[in-house]
PDB file of C-alpha atoms and ligand atoms in Angstrom:
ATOM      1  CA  UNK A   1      23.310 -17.421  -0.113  1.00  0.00           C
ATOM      2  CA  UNK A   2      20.523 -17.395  -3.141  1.00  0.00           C
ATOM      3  CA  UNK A   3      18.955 -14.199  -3.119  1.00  0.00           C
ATOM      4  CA  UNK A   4      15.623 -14.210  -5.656  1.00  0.00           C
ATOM      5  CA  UNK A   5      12.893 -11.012  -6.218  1.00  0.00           C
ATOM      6  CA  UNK A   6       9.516 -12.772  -6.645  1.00  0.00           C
ATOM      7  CA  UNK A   7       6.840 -11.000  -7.605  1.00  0.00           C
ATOM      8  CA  UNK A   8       3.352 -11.495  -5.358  1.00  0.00           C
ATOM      9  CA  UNK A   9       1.196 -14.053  -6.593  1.00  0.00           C
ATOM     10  CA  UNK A  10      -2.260 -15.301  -6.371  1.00  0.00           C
ATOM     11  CA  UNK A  11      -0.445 -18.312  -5.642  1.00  0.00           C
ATOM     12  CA  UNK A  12       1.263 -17.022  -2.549  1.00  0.00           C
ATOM     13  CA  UNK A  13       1.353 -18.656   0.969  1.00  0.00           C
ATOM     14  CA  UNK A  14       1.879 -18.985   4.421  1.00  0.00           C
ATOM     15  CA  UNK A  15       5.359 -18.289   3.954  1.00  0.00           C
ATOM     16  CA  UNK A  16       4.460 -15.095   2.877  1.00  0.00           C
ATOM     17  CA  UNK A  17       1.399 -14.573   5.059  1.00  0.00           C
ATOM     18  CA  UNK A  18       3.439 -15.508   8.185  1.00  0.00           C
ATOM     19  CA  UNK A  19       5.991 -12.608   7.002  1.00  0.00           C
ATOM     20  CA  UNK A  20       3.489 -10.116   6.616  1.00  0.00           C
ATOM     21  CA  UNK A  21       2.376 -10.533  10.109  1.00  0.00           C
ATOM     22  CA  UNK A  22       6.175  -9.447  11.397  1.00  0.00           C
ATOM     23  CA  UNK A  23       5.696  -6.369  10.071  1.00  0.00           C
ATOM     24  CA  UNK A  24       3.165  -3.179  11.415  1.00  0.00           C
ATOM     25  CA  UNK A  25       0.607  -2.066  10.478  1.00  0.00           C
ATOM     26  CA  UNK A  26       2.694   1.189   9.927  1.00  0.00           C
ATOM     27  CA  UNK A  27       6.462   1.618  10.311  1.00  0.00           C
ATOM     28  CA  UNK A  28       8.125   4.667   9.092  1.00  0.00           C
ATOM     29  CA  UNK A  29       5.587   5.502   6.753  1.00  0.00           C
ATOM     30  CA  UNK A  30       5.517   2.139   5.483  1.00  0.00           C
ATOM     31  CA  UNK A  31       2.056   0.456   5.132  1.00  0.00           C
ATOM     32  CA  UNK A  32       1.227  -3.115   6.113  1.00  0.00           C
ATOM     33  CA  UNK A  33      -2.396  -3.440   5.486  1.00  0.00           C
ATOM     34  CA  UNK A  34      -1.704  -7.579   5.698  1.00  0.00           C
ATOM     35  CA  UNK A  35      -0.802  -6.844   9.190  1.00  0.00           C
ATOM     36  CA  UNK A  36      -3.220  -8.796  11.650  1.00  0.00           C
ATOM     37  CA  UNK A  37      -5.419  -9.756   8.943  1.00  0.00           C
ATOM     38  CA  UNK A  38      -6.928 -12.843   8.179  1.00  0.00           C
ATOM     39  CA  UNK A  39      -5.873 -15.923   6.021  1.00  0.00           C
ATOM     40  CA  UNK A  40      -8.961 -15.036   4.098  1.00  0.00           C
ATOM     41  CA  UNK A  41      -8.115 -11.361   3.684  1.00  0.00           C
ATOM     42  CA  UNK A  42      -4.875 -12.142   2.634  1.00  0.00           C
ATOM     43  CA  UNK A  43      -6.359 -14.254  -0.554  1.00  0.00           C
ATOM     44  CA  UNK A  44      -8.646 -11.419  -1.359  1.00  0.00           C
ATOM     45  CA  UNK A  45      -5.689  -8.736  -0.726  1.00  0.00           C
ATOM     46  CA  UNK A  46      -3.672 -11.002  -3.086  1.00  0.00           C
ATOM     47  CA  UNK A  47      -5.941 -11.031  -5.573  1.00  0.00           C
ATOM     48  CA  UNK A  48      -6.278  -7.329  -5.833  1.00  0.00           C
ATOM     49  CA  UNK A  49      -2.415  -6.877  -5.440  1.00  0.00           C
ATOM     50  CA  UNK A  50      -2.214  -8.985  -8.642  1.00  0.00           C
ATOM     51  CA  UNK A  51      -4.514  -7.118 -10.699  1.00  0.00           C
ATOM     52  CA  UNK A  52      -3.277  -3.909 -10.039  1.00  0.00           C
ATOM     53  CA  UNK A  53       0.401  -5.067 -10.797  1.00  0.00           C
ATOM     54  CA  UNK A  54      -1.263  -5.627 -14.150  1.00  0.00           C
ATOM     55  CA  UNK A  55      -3.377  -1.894 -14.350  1.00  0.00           C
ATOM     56  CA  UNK A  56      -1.746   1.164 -16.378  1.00  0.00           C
ATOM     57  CA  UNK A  57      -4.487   3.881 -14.764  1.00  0.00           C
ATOM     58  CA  UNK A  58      -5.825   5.308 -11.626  1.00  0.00           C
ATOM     59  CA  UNK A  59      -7.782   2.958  -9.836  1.00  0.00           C
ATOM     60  CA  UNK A  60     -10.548   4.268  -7.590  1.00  0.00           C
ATOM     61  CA  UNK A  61      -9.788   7.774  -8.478  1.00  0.00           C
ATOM     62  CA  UNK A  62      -6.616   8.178  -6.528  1.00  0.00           C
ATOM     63  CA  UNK A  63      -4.778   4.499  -6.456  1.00  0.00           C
ATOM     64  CA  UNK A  64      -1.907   4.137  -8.330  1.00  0.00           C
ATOM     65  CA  UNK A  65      -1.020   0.968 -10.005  1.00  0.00           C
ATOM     66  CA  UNK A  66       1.519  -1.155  -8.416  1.00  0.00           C
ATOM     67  CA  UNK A  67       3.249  -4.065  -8.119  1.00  0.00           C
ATOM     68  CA  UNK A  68       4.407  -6.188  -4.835  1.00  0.00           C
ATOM     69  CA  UNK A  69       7.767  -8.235  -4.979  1.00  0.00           C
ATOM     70  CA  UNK A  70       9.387 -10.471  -2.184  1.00  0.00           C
ATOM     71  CA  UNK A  71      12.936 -10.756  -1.311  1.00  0.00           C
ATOM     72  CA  UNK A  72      13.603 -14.883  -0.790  1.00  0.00           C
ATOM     73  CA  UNK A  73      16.675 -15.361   0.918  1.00  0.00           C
ATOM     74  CA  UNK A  74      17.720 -18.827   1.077  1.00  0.00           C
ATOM     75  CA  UNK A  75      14.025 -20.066   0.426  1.00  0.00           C
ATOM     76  CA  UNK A  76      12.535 -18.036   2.863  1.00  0.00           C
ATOM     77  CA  UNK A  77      10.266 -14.744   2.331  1.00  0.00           C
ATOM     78  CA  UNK A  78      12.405 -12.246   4.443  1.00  0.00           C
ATOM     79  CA  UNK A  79      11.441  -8.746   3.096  1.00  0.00           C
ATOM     80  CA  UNK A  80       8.862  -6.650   0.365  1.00  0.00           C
ATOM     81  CA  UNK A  81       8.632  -3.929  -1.765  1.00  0.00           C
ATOM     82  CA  UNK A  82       5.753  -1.808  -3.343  1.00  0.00           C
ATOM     83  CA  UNK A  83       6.801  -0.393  -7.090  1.00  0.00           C
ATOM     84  CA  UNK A  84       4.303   2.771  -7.779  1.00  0.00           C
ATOM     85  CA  UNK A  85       4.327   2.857 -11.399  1.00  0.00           C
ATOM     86  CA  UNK A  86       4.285   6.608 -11.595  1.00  0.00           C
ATOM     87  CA  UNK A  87       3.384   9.480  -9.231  1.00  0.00           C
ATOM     88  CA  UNK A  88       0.927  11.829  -7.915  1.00  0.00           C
ATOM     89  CA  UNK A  89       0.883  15.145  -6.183  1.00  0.00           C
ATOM     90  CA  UNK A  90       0.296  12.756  -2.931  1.00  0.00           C
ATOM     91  CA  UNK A  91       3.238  10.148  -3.716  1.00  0.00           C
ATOM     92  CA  UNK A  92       5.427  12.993  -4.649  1.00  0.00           C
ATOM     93  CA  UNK A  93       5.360  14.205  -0.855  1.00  0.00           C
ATOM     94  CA  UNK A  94       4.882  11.240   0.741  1.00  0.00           C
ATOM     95  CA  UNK A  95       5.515   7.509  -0.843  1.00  0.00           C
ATOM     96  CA  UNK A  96       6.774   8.573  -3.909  1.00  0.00           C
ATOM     97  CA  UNK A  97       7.846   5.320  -6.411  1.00  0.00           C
ATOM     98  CA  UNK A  98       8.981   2.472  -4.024  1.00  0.00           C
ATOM     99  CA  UNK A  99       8.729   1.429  -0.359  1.00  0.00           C
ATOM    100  CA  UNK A 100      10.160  -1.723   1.087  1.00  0.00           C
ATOM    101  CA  UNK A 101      10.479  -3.046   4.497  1.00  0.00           C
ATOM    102  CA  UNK A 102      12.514  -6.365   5.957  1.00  0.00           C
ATOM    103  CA  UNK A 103      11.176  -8.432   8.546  1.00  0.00           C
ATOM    104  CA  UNK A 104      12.920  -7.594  12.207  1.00  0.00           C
ATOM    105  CA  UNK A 105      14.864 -10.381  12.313  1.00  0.00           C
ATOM    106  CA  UNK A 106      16.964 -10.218   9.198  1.00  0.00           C
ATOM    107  CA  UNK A 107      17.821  -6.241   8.829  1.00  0.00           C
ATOM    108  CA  UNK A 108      21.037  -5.202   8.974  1.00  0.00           C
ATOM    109  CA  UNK A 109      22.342  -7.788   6.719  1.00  0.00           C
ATOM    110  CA  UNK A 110      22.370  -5.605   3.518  1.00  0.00           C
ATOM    111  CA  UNK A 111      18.528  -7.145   2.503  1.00  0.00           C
ATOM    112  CA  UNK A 112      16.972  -4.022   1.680  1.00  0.00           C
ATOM    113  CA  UNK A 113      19.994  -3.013   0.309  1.00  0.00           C
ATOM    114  CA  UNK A 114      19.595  -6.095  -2.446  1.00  0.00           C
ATOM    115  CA  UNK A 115      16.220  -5.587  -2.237  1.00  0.00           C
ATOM    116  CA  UNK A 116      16.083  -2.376  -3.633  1.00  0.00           C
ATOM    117  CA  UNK A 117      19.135  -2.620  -6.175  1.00  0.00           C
ATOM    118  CA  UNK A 118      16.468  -5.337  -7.882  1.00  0.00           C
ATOM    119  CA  UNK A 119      13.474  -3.457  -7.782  1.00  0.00           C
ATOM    120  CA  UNK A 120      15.562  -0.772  -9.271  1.00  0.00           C
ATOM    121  CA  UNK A 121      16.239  -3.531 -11.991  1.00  0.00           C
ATOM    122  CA  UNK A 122      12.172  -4.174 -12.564  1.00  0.00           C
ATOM    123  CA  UNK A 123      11.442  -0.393 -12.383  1.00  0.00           C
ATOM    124  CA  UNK A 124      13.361  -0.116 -15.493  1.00  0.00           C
ATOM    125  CA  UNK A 125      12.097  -2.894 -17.397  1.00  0.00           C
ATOM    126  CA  UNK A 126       8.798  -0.654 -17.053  1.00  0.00           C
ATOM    127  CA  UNK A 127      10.245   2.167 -18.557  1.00  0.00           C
ATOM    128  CA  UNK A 128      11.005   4.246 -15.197  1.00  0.00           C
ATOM    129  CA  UNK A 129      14.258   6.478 -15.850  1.00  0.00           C
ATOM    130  CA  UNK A 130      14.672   7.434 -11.908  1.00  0.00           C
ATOM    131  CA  UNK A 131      12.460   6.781  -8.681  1.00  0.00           C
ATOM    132  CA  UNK A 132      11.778   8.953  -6.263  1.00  0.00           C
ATOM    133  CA  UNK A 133      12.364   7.661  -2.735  1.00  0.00           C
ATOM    134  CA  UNK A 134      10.633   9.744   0.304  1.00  0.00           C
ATOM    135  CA  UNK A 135      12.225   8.459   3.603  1.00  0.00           C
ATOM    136  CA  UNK A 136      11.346   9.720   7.329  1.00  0.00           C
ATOM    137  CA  UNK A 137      13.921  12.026   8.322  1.00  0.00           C
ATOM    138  CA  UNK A 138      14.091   9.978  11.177  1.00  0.00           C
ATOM    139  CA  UNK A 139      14.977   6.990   9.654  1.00  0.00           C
ATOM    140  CA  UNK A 140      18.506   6.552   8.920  1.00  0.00           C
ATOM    141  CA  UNK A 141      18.423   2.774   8.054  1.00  0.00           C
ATOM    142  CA  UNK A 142      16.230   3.720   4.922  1.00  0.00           C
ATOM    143  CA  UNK A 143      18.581   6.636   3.705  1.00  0.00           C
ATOM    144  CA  UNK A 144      21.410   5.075   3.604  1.00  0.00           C
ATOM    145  CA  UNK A 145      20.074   1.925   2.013  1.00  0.00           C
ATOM    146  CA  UNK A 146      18.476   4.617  -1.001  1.00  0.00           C
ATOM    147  CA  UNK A 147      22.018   5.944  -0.851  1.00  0.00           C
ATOM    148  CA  UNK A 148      23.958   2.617  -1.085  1.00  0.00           C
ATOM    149  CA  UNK A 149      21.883   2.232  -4.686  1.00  0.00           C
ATOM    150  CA  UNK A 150      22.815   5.726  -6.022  1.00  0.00           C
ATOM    151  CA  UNK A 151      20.334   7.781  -4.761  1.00  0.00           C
ATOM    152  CA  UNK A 152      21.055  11.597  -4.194  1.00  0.00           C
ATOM    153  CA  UNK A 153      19.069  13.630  -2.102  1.00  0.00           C
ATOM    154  CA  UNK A 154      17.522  16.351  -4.050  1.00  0.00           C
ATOM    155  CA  UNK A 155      15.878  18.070  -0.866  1.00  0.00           C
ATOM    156  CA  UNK A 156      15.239  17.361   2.737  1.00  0.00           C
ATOM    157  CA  UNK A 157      11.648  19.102   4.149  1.00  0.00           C
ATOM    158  CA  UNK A 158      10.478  19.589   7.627  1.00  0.00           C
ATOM    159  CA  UNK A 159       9.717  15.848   7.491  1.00  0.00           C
ATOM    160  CA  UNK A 160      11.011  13.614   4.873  1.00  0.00           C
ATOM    161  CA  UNK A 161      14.715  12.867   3.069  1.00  0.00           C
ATOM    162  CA  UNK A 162      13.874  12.939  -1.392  1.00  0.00           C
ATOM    163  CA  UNK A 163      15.776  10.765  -2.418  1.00  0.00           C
ATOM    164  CA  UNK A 164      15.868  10.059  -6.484  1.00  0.00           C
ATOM    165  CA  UNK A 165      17.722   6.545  -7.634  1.00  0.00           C
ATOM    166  CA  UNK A 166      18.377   6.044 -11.336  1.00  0.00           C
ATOM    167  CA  UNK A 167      16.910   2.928 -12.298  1.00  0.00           C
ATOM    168  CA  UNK A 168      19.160   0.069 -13.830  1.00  0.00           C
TER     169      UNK A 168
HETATM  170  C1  COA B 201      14.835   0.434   6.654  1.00  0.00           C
HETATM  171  C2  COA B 201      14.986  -1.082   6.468  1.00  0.00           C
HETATM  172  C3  COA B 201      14.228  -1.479   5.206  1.00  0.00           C
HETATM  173  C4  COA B 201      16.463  -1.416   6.344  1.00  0.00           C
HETATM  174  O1  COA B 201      16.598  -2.808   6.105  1.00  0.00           O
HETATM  175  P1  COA B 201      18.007  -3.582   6.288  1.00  0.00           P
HETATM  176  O2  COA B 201      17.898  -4.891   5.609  1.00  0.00           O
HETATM  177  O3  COA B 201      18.375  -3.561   7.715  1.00  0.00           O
HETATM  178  O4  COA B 201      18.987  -2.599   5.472  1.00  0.00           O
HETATM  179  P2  COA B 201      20.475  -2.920   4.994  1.00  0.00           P
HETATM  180  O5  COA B 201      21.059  -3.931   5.931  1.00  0.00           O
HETATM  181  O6  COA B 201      20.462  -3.218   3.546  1.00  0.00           O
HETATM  182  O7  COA B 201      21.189  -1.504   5.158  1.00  0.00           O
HETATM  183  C5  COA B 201      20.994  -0.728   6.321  1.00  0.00           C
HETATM  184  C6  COA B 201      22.060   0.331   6.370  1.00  0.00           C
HETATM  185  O8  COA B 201      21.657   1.313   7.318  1.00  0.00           O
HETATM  186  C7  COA B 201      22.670   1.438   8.291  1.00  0.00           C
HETATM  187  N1  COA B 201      21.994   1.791   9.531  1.00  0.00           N
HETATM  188  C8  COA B 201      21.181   1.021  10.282  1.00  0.00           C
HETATM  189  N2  COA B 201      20.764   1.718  11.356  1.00  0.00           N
HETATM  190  C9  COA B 201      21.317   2.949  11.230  1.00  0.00           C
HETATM  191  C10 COA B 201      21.275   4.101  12.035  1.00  0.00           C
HETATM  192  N3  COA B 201      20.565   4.147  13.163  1.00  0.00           N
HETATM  193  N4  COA B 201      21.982   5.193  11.625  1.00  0.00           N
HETATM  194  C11 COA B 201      22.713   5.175  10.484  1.00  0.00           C
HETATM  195  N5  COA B 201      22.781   4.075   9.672  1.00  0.00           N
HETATM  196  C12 COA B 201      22.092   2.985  10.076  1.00  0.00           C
HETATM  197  C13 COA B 201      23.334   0.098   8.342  1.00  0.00           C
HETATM  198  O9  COA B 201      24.614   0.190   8.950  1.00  0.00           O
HETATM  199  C14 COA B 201      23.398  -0.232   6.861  1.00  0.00           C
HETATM  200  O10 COA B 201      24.411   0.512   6.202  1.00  0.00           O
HETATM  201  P3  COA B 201      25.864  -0.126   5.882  1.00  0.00           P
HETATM  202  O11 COA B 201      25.643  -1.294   4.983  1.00  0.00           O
HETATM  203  O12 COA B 201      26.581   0.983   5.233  1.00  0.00           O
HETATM  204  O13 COA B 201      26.447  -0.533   7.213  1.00  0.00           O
HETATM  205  C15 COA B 201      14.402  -1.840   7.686  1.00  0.00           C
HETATM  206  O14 COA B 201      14.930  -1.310   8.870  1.00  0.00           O
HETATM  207  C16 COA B 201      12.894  -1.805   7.751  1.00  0.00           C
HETATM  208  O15 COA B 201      12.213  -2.652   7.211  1.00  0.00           O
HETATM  209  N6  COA B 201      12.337  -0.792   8.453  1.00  0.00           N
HETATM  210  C17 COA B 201      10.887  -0.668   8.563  1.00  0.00           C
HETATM  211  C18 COA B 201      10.233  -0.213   7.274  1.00  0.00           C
HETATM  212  C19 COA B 201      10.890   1.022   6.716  1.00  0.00           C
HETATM  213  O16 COA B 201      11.328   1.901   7.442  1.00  0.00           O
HETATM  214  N7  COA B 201      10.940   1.074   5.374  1.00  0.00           N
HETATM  215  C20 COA B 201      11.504   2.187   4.662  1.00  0.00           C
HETATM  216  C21 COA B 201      10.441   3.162   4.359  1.00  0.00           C
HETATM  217  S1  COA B 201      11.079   4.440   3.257  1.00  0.00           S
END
């Protein structure tokens, strides 16, 4: 099995855009704004995506800078992840560094899992120590995938699991 991180590109297509449409709008917290969109949106959305992978600052006041990878399994687009390059008072209850989400059809095969051991990787290339992870405390899938990369809880709330990973 050949299992390659790519990050998004302007270049990116209907492998990717067919992807994005097997995934909500919003599950678990995690945001899709690809989902139901347009071919056309999608360009534009790509566009953006790339230039903020390459921002440092705030965008818009309140947007932090990140940067959108793929998980290719065998060829094929099967997952993403969102890399917040550092956090707010928002992300630190709710988002916090990284999200990432797997299409239906190809969780529970340890994905994520891979998915998020890499991202782990590019996190520290930027010069994050540790990411925080915020889960739903009703998602178990997600906490144990934060878990099976190192992460330790540092507290549970009303709502969400915190979940810090040390990036390497
Ligand atoms: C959460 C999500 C990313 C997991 O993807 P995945 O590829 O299925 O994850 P993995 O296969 O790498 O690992 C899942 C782990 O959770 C476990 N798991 C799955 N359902 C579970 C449940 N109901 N209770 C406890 N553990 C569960 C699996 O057994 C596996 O652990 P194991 O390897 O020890 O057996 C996927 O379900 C998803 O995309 N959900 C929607 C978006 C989302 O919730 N993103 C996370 C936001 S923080």
């Amino acid at each position: 099995m050949s299992v390659v991180l790519r990050k998004l590109s302007i270049h990116d297509g209907d492998d990717v855009y067919n992807m994005l449409q097997t995934l909500p709008a919003n599950e678990n917290g995690f945001m899709n704004g690809m989902a139901g969109r347009s071919r056309e949106e999608f360009r534009v959305w790509l566009g953006k995506s790339a230039a903020s992978a390459e921002n440092t600052e705030i965008e818009d006041g309140w947007r932090v800078p990140q940067a959108v990878y793929w998980l290719y399994v065998d060829g094929r687009p099967v997952g993403m992840a969102k890399l917040r390059y550092f956090l707010t008072d928002a992300l630190r209850q709710s988002g916090g560094h990284i999200g990432y989400a797997i299409t239906p059809d190809e969780r529970g095969r340890g994905h994520a899992t891979e998915l998020l051991r890499l991202v782990l990787k590019e996190a520290a290339a930027k010069g994050i120590d540790r990411a925080l992870i915020t889960v739903n405390n009703s998602n178990p899938a997600s906490i144990r995938v934060a878990l099976k990369c190192g992460g330790v809880i540092e507290r549970i709330s009303g709502d969400h699991h915190y979940i810090w990973c040390e990036c390497k």
